Short mmCIF file of C-alpha atoms in Angstrom, two decimals:
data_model
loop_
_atom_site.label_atom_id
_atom_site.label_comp_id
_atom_site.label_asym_id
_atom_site.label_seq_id
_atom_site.Cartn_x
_atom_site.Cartn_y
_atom_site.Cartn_z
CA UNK A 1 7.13 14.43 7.71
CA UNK A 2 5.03 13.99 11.07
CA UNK A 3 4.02 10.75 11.99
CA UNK A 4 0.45 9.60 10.82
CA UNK A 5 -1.29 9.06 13.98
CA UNK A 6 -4.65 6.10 13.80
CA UNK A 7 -7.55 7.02 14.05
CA UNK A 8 -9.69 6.29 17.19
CA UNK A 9 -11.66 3.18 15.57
CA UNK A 10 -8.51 1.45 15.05
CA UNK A 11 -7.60 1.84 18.73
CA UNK A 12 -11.27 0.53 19.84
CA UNK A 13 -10.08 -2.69 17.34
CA UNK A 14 -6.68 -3.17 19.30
CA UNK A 15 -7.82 -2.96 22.61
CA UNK A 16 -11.03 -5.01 22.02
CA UNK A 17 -8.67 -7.07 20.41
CA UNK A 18 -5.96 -7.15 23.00
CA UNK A 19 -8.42 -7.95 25.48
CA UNK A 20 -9.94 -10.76 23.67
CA UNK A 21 -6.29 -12.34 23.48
CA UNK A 22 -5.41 -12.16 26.99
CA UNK A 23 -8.75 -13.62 27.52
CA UNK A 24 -8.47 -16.64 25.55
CA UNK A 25 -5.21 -16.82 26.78
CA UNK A 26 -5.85 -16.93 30.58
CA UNK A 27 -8.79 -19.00 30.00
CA UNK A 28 -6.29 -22.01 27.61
CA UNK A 29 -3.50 -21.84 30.11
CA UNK A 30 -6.69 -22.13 33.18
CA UNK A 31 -7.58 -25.74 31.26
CA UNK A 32 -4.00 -26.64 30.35
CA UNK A 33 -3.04 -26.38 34.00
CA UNK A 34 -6.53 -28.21 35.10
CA UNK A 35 -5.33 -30.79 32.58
CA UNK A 36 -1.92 -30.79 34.63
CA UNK A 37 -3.34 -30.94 37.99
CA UNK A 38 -5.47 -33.66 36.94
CA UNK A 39 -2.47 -35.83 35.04
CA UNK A 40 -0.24 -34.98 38.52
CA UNK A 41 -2.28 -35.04 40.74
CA UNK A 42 -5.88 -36.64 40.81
CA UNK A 43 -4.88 -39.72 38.29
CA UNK A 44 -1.60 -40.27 40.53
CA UNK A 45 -3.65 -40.34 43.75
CA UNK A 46 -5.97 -42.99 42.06
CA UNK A 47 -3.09 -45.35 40.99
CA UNK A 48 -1.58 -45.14 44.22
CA UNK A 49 -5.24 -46.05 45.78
CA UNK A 50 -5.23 -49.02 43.25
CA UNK A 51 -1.60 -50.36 44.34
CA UNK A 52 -3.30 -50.23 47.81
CA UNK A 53 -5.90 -51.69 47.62
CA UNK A 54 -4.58 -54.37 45.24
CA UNK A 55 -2.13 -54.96 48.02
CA UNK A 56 -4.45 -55.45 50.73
CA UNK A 57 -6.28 -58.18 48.95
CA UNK A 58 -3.21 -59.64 47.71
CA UNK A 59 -2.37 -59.86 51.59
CA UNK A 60 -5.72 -61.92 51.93
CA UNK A 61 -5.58 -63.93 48.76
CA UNK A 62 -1.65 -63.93 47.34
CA UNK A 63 -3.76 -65.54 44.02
CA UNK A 64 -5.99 -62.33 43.87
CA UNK A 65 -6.29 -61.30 40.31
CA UNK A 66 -4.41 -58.86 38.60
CA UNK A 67 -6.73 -55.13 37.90
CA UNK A 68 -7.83 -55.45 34.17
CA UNK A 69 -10.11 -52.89 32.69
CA UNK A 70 -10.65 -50.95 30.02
CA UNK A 71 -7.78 -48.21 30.73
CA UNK A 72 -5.94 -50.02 33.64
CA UNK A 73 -3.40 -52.79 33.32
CA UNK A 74 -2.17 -54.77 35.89
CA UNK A 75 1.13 -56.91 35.93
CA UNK A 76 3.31 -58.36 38.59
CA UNK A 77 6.77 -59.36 38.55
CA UNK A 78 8.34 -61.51 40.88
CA UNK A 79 11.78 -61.50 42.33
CA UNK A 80 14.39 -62.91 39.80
CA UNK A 81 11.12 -63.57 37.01
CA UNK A 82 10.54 -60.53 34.81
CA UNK A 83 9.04 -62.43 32.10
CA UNK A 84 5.88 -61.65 33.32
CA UNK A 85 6.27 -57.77 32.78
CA UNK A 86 7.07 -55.95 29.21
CA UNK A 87 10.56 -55.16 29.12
CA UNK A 88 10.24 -51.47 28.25
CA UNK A 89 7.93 -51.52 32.21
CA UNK A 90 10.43 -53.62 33.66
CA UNK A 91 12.92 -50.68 33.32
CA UNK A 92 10.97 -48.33 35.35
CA UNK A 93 11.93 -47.71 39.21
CA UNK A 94 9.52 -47.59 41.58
CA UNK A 95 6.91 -44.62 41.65
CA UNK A 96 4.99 -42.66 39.53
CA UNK A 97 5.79 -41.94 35.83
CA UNK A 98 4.57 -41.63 32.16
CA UNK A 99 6.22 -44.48 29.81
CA UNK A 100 7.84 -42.32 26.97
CA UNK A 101 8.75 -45.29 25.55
CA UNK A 102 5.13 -46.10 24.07
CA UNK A 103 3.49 -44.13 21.40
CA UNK A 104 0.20 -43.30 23.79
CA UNK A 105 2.74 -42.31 26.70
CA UNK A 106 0.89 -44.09 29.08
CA UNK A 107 0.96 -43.17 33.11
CA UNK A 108 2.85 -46.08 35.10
CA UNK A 109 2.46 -46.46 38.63
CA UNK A 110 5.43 -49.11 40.19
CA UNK A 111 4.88 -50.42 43.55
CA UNK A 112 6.73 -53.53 45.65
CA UNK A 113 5.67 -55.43 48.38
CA UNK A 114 6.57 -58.85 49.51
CA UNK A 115 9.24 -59.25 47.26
CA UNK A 116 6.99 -58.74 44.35
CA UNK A 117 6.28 -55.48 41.96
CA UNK A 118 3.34 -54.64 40.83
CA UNK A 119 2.92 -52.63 37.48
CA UNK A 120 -0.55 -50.57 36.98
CA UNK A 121 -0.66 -48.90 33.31
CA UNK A 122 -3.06 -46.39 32.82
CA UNK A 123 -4.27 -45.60 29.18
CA UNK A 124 -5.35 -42.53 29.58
CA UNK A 125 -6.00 -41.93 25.81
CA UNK A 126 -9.94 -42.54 26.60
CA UNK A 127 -9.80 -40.27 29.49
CA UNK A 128 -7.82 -37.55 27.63
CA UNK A 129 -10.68 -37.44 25.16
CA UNK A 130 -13.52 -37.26 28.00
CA UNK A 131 -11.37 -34.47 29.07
CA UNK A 132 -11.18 -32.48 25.81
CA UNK A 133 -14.81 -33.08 25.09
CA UNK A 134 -15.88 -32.18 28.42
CA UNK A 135 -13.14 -29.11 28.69
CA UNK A 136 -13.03 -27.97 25.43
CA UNK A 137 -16.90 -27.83 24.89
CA UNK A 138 -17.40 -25.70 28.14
CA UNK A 139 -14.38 -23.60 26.47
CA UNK A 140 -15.83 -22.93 23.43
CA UNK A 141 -19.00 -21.61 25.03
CA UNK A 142 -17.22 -19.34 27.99
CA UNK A 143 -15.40 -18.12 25.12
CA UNK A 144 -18.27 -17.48 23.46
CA UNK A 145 -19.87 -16.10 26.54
CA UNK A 146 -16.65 -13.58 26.71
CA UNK A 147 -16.76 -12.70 23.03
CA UNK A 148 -19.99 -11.83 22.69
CA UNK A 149 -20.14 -9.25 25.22
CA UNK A 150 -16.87 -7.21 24.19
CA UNK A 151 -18.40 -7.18 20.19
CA UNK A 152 -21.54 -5.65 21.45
CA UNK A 153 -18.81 -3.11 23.56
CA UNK A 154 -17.00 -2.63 20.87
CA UNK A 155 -20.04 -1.50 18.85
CA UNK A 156 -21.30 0.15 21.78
CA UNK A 157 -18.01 2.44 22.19
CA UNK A 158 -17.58 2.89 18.34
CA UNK A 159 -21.55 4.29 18.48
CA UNK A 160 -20.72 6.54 21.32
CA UNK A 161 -17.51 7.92 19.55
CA UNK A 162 -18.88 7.99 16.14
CA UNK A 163 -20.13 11.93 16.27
CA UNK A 164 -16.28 12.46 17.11
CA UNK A 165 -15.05 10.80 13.95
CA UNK A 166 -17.43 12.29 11.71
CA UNK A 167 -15.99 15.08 13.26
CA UNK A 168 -12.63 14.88 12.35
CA UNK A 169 -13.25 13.77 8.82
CA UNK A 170 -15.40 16.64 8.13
CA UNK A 171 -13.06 19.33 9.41
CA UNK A 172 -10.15 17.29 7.09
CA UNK A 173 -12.22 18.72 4.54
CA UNK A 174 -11.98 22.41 5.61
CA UNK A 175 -10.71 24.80 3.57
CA UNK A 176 -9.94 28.29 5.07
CA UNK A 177 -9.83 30.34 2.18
CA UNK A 178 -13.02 29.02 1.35
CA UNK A 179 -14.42 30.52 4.71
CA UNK A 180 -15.33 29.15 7.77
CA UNK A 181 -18.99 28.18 7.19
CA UNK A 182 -19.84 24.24 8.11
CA UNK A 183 -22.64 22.47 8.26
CA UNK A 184 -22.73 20.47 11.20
CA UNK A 185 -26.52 19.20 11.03
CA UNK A 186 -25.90 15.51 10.32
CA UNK A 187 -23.38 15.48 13.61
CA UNK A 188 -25.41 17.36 15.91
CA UNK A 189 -28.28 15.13 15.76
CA UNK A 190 -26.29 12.23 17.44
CA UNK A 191 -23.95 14.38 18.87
CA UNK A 192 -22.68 14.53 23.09
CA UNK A 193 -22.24 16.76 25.32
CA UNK A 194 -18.37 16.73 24.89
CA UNK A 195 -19.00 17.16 21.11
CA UNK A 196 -21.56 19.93 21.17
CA UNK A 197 -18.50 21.58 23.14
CA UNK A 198 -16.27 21.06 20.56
CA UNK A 199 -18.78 22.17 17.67
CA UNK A 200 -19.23 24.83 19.84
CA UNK A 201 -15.73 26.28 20.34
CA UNK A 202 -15.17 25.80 16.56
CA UNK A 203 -17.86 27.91 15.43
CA UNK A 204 -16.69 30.45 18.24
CA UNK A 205 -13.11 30.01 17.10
CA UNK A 206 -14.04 30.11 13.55
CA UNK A 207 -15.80 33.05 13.77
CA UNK A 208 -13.11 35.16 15.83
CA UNK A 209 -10.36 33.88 12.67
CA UNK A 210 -12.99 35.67 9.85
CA UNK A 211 -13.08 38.52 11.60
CA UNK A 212 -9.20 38.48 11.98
CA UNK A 213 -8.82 37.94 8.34
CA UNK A 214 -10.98 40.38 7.61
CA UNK A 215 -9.69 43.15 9.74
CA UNK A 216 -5.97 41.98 8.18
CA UNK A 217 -7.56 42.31 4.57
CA UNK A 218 -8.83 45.82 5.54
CA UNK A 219 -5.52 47.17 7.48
CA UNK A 220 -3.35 46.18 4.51
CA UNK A 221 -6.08 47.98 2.34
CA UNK A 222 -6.10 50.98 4.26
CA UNK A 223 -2.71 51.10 5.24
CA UNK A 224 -1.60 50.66 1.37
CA UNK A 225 -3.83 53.71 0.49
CA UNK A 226 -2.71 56.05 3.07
CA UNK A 227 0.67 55.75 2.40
CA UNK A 228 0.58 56.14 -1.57
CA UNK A 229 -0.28 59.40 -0.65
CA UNK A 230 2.68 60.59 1.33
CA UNK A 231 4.28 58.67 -0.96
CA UNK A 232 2.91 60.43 -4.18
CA UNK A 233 4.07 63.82 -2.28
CA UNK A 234 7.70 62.88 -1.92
CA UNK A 235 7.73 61.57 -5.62
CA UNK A 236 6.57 65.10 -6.77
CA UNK A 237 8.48 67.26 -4.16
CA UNK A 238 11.85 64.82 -5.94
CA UNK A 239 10.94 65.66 -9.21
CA UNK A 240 10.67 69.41 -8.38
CA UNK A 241 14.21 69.28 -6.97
CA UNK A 242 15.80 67.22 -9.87
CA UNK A 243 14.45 70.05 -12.24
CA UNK A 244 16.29 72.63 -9.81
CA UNK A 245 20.03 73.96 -9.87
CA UNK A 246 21.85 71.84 -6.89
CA UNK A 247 24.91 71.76 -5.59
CA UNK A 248 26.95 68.16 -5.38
CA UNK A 249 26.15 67.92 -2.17
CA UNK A 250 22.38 68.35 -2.60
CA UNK A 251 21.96 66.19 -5.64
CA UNK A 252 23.90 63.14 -3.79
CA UNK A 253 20.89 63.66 -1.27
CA UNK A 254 18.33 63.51 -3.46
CA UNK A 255 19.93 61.03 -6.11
CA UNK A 256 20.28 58.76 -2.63
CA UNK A 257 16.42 59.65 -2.03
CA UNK A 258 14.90 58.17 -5.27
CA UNK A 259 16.02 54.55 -4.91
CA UNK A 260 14.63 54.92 -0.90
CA UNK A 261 11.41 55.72 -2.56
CA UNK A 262 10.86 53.08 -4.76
CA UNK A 263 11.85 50.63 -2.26
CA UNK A 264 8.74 51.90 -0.19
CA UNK A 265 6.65 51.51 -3.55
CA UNK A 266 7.92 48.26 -3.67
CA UNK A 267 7.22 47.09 -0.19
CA UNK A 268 3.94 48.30 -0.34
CA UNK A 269 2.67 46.33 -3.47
CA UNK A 270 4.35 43.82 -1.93
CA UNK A 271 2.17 44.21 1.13
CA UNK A 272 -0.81 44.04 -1.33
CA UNK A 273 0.30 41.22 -3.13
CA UNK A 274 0.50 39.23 0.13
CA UNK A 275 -2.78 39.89 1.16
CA UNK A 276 -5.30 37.18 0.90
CA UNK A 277 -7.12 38.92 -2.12
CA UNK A 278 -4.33 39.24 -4.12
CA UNK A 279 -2.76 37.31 -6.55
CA UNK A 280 0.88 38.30 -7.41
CA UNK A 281 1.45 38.66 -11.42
CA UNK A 282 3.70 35.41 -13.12
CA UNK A 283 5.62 36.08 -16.00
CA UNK A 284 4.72 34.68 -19.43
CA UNK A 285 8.19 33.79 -20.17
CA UNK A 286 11.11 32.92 -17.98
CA UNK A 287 12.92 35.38 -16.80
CA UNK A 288 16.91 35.59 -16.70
CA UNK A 289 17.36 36.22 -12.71
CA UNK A 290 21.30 37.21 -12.93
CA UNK A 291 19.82 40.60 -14.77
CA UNK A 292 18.23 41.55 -12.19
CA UNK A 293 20.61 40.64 -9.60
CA UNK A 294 23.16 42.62 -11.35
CA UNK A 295 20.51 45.31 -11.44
CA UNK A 296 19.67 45.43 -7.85
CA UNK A 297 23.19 45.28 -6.74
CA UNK A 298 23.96 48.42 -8.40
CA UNK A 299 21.21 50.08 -6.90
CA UNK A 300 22.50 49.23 -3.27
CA UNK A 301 25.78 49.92 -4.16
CA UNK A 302 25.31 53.91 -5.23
CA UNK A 303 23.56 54.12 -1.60
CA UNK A 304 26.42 52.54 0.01
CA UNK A 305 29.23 54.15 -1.57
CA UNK A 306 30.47 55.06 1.66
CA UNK A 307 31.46 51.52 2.94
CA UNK A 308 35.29 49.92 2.43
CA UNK A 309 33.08 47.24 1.05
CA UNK A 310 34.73 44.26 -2.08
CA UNK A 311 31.65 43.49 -3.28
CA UNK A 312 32.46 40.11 -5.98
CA UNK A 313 29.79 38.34 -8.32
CA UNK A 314 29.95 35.06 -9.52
CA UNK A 315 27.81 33.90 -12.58
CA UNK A 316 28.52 29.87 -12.59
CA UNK A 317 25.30 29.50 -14.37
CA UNK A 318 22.56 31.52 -15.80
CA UNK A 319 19.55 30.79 -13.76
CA UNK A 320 15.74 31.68 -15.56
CA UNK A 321 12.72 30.85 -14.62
CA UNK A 322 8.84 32.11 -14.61
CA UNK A 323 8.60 34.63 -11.55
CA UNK A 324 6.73 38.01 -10.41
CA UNK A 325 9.83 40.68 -11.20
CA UNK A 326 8.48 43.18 -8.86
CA UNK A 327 8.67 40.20 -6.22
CA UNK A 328 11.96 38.60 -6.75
CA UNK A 329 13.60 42.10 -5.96
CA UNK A 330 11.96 42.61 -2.71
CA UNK A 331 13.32 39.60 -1.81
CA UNK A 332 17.05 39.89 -3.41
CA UNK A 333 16.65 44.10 -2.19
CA UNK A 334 16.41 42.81 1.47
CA UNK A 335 19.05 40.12 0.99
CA UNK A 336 21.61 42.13 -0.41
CA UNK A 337 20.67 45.56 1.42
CA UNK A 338 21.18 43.36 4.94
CA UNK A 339 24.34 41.85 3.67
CA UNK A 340 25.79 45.91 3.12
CA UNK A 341 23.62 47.03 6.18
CA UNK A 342 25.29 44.52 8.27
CA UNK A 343 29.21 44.48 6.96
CA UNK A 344 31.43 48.04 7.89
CA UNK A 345 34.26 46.68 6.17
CA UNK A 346 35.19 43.50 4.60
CA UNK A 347 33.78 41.31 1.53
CA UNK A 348 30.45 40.48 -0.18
CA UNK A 349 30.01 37.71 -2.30
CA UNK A 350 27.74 36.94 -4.29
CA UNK A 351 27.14 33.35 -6.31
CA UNK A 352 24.78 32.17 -8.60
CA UNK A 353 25.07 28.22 -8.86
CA UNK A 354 22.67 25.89 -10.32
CA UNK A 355 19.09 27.36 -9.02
CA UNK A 356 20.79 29.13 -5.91
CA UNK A 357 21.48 32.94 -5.77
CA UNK A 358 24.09 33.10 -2.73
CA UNK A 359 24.63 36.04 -0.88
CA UNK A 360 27.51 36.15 1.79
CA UNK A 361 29.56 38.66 3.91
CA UNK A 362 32.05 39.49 6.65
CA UNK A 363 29.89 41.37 8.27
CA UNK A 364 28.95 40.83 12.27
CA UNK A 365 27.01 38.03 11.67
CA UNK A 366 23.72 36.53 14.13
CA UNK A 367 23.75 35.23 17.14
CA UNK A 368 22.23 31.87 17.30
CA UNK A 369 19.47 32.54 19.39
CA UNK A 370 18.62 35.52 17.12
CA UNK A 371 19.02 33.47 14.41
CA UNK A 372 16.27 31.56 15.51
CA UNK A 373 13.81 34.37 15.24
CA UNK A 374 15.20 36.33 11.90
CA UNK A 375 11.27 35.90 10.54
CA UNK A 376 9.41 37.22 13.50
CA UNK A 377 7.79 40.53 12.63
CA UNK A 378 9.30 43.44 13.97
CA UNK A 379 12.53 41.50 15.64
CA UNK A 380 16.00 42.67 15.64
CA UNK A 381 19.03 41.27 17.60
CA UNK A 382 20.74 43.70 19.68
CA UNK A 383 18.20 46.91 18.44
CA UNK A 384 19.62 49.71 20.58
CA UNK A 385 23.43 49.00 19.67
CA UNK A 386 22.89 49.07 16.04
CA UNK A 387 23.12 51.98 14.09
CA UNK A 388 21.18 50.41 11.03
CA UNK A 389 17.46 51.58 11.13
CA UNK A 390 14.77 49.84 10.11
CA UNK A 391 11.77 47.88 11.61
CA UNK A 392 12.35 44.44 11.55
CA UNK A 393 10.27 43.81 8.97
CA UNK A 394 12.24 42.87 5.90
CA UNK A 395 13.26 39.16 6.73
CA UNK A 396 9.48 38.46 7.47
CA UNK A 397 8.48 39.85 4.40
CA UNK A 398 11.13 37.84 2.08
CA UNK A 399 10.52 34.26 4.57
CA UNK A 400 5.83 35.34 3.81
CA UNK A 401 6.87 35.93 -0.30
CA UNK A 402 9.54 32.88 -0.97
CA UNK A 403 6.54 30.39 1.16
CA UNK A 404 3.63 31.73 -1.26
CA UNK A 405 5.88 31.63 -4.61
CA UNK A 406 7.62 27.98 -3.58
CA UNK A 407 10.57 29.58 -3.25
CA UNK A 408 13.08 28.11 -0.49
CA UNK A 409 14.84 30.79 1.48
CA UNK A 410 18.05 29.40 4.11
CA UNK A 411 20.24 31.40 6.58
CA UNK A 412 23.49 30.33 7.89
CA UNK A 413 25.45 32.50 10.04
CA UNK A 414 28.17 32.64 12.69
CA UNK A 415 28.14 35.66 15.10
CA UNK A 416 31.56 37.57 14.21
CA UNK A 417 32.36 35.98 10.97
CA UNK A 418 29.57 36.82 8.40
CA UNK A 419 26.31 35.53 6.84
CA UNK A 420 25.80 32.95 4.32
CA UNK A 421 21.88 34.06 2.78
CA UNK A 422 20.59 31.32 -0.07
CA UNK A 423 17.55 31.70 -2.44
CA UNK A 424 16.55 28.66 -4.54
CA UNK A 425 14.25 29.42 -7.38
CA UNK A 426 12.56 25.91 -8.20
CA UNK A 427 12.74 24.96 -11.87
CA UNK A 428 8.99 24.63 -11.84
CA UNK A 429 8.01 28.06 -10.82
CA UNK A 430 5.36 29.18 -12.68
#
């Protein structure tokens, strides 16, 4: 089954979409690393300003007090006296640091001098939340800014694309045996230039395919009716013959002439039935198939009396089911007339299991290139070598009959050792 592909709205969503994440993204990680350089950099540089100029004072005035404000907190330790200083700060080493030990994580900056340390703790809980009101607000409205912009694209592209989806959903509703004639009114009106070509080509396209059809439909017509008539001669002429006094000889001609006859009766309705304008007959009531494969076997076998040939059947089960007759023995005809056409010498089986009707030989088998192209009209491996004549056209017209009846048609074969032919009449035929 081929792979549903999305239509082109859903792609607009993604990559609006996409972009809009790598967007927010870039912008987040831009104000988490501002964050950063602030924490690392700009708060550090102020502590170690503070322990300066704290320093210098305390140079000038050893009883200078201690910085106290509302997010910095000042303590000195003396050598040998840490009483002064919370435990958990009198642990850190000099430099700067964040106290993990603290639930608010506060930044610590340790400094000594004159045999003293001094301790700054900054709370920067009050900061942090000057930061994420003052970062998160201009945030929200770049973001804004950004998103804005790609909806209006978004609607923008989907406008500019929308002729080509009406497009596609109106030729999903196209049915080409109900002709070729769309209207295309509603789409033209906001159609562009690349989908007035499109609508273009189609109608162009569309109306090159009618008048293919249409010469098809009158070729198999005319073709049909011109050669009943030769036909309807060599019918006769046989009749006059059969009525005459012949010698064995003669009669084994013309005895081998009747069944060639009705073949080419059967082809051609078969031709007719496969037109567009035909519709081949169903039986009422199922028919039982291994009758007529019987039937048609003996039909092939008085023409190919000739051949050192052990032709075996085997009936596992009685297969019946609702089919055109006339049909289902084109079909089996060419099967079973290849498998004899195709084998000097050797064996022919043939099986009927469960809904298959099996047909295989010794015979010289396919190549597997040719085997690739056993349905193309007209194709025969290795023409000029073969002594069987014939057109080419019997495995096309058995592959066109078994696709319009639901019938499933397989070939399997192995040049030099024989071909394995299977026909599976669906239960549900009707």
């Amino acid at each position: 089954m081929a792979k549903k592909q999305k239509r082109i709205h859903h792609k607009l969503i993604k990559a609006m979409l996409i972009q809009l994440v790598l967007i927010s993204g870039v912008t987040l990680l831009s104000v988490y690393g501002a964050g950063k350089v602030v924490e690392k950099v700009l708060i550090k540089q102020a502590l170690e300003g503070e322990a300066e100029f704290y320093w210098q004072h305390y140079e000038q005035d050893p009883n200078s007090n201690l910085p106290k404000t509302l997010n910095l907190t000042g303590y000195m330790e003396q050598e040998g006296d840490k009483q002064a200083v919370p435990e958990d700060l009198a642990k850190l080493p000099l430099g700067y640091q964040r106290l993990e030990t603290r639930e608010k994580r506060p930044l610590v900056h340790v400094s000594q001098r004159h045999g003293k340390k001094l301790y700054l703790v900054f709370e920067e809980g009050q900061v942090a939340k000057l930061a994420l009101f003052f970062g998160i607000t201009p945030l929200a409205l770049v973001l804004l800014i950004i998103y804005l912009p790609a909806w209006i694209s978004y609607h923008m592209a989907k406008r500019a694309v929308s002729p080509v989806i009406k497009l596609s959903r109106k030729m999903e509703s196209v049915d080409g045996h109900e002709g070729f004639e769309i209207d295309f009114s509603d789409i033209e009106r906001d159609a562009n230039a690349e989908v007035d070509v499109l609508l273009n080509a189609f109608k162009k396209y569309a109306k090159q395919v009618e008048e293919y059809v249409e010469r098809e439909k009158n070729f198999t017509r005319y073709a049909s009716h011109e050669l009943r008539t030769p036909l309807a001669v060599l019918k006769g002429s046989l009749s006059v013959l059969d009525r005459q006094d012949l010698s064995e000889r003669q009669q084994t001609v013309v005895d081998r002439m009747h069944p060639m006859i009705k073949d080419m009766e059967g082809l051609l309705e078969a031709l007719l039935l496969l037109s567009r304008d035909q519709t081949p007959e169903i039986s009422d009531k199922p028919v039982l198939l291994n009758d007529l494969v019987e039937q048609q076997l003996r039909q092939i076998e008085k023409i190919n009396v000739g051949k050192d040939i052990n032709v075996t059947t085997v009936y596992q089960d009685q297969i019946k089911a609702k089919v055109s007759k006339r049909l289902f023995c084109i079909c089996l005809n060419n099967i079973i007339s290849n498998a004899f056409n195709y084998t000097d010498k050797g064996e022919l089986v043939i099986t009927l299991r469960g809904r298959d009707i099996i047909v295989e030989d010794t015979g010289c088998g396919i190549h597997p290139d040719a085997l690739k192209r056993v349905y193309e009209p007209f194709f025969r491996e290795d023409r000029e070598s073969m002594k069987v004549k014939g057109f080419g056209l019997g495995l096309p017209i058995v592959n066109r009959v078994c696709q319009q009846m639901d019938w499933k048609l397989s070939i399997e074969s192995e040049k030099g050792k024989g071909t394995k032919v299977t026909l599976t009449v669906p239960e549900s035929v009707s």
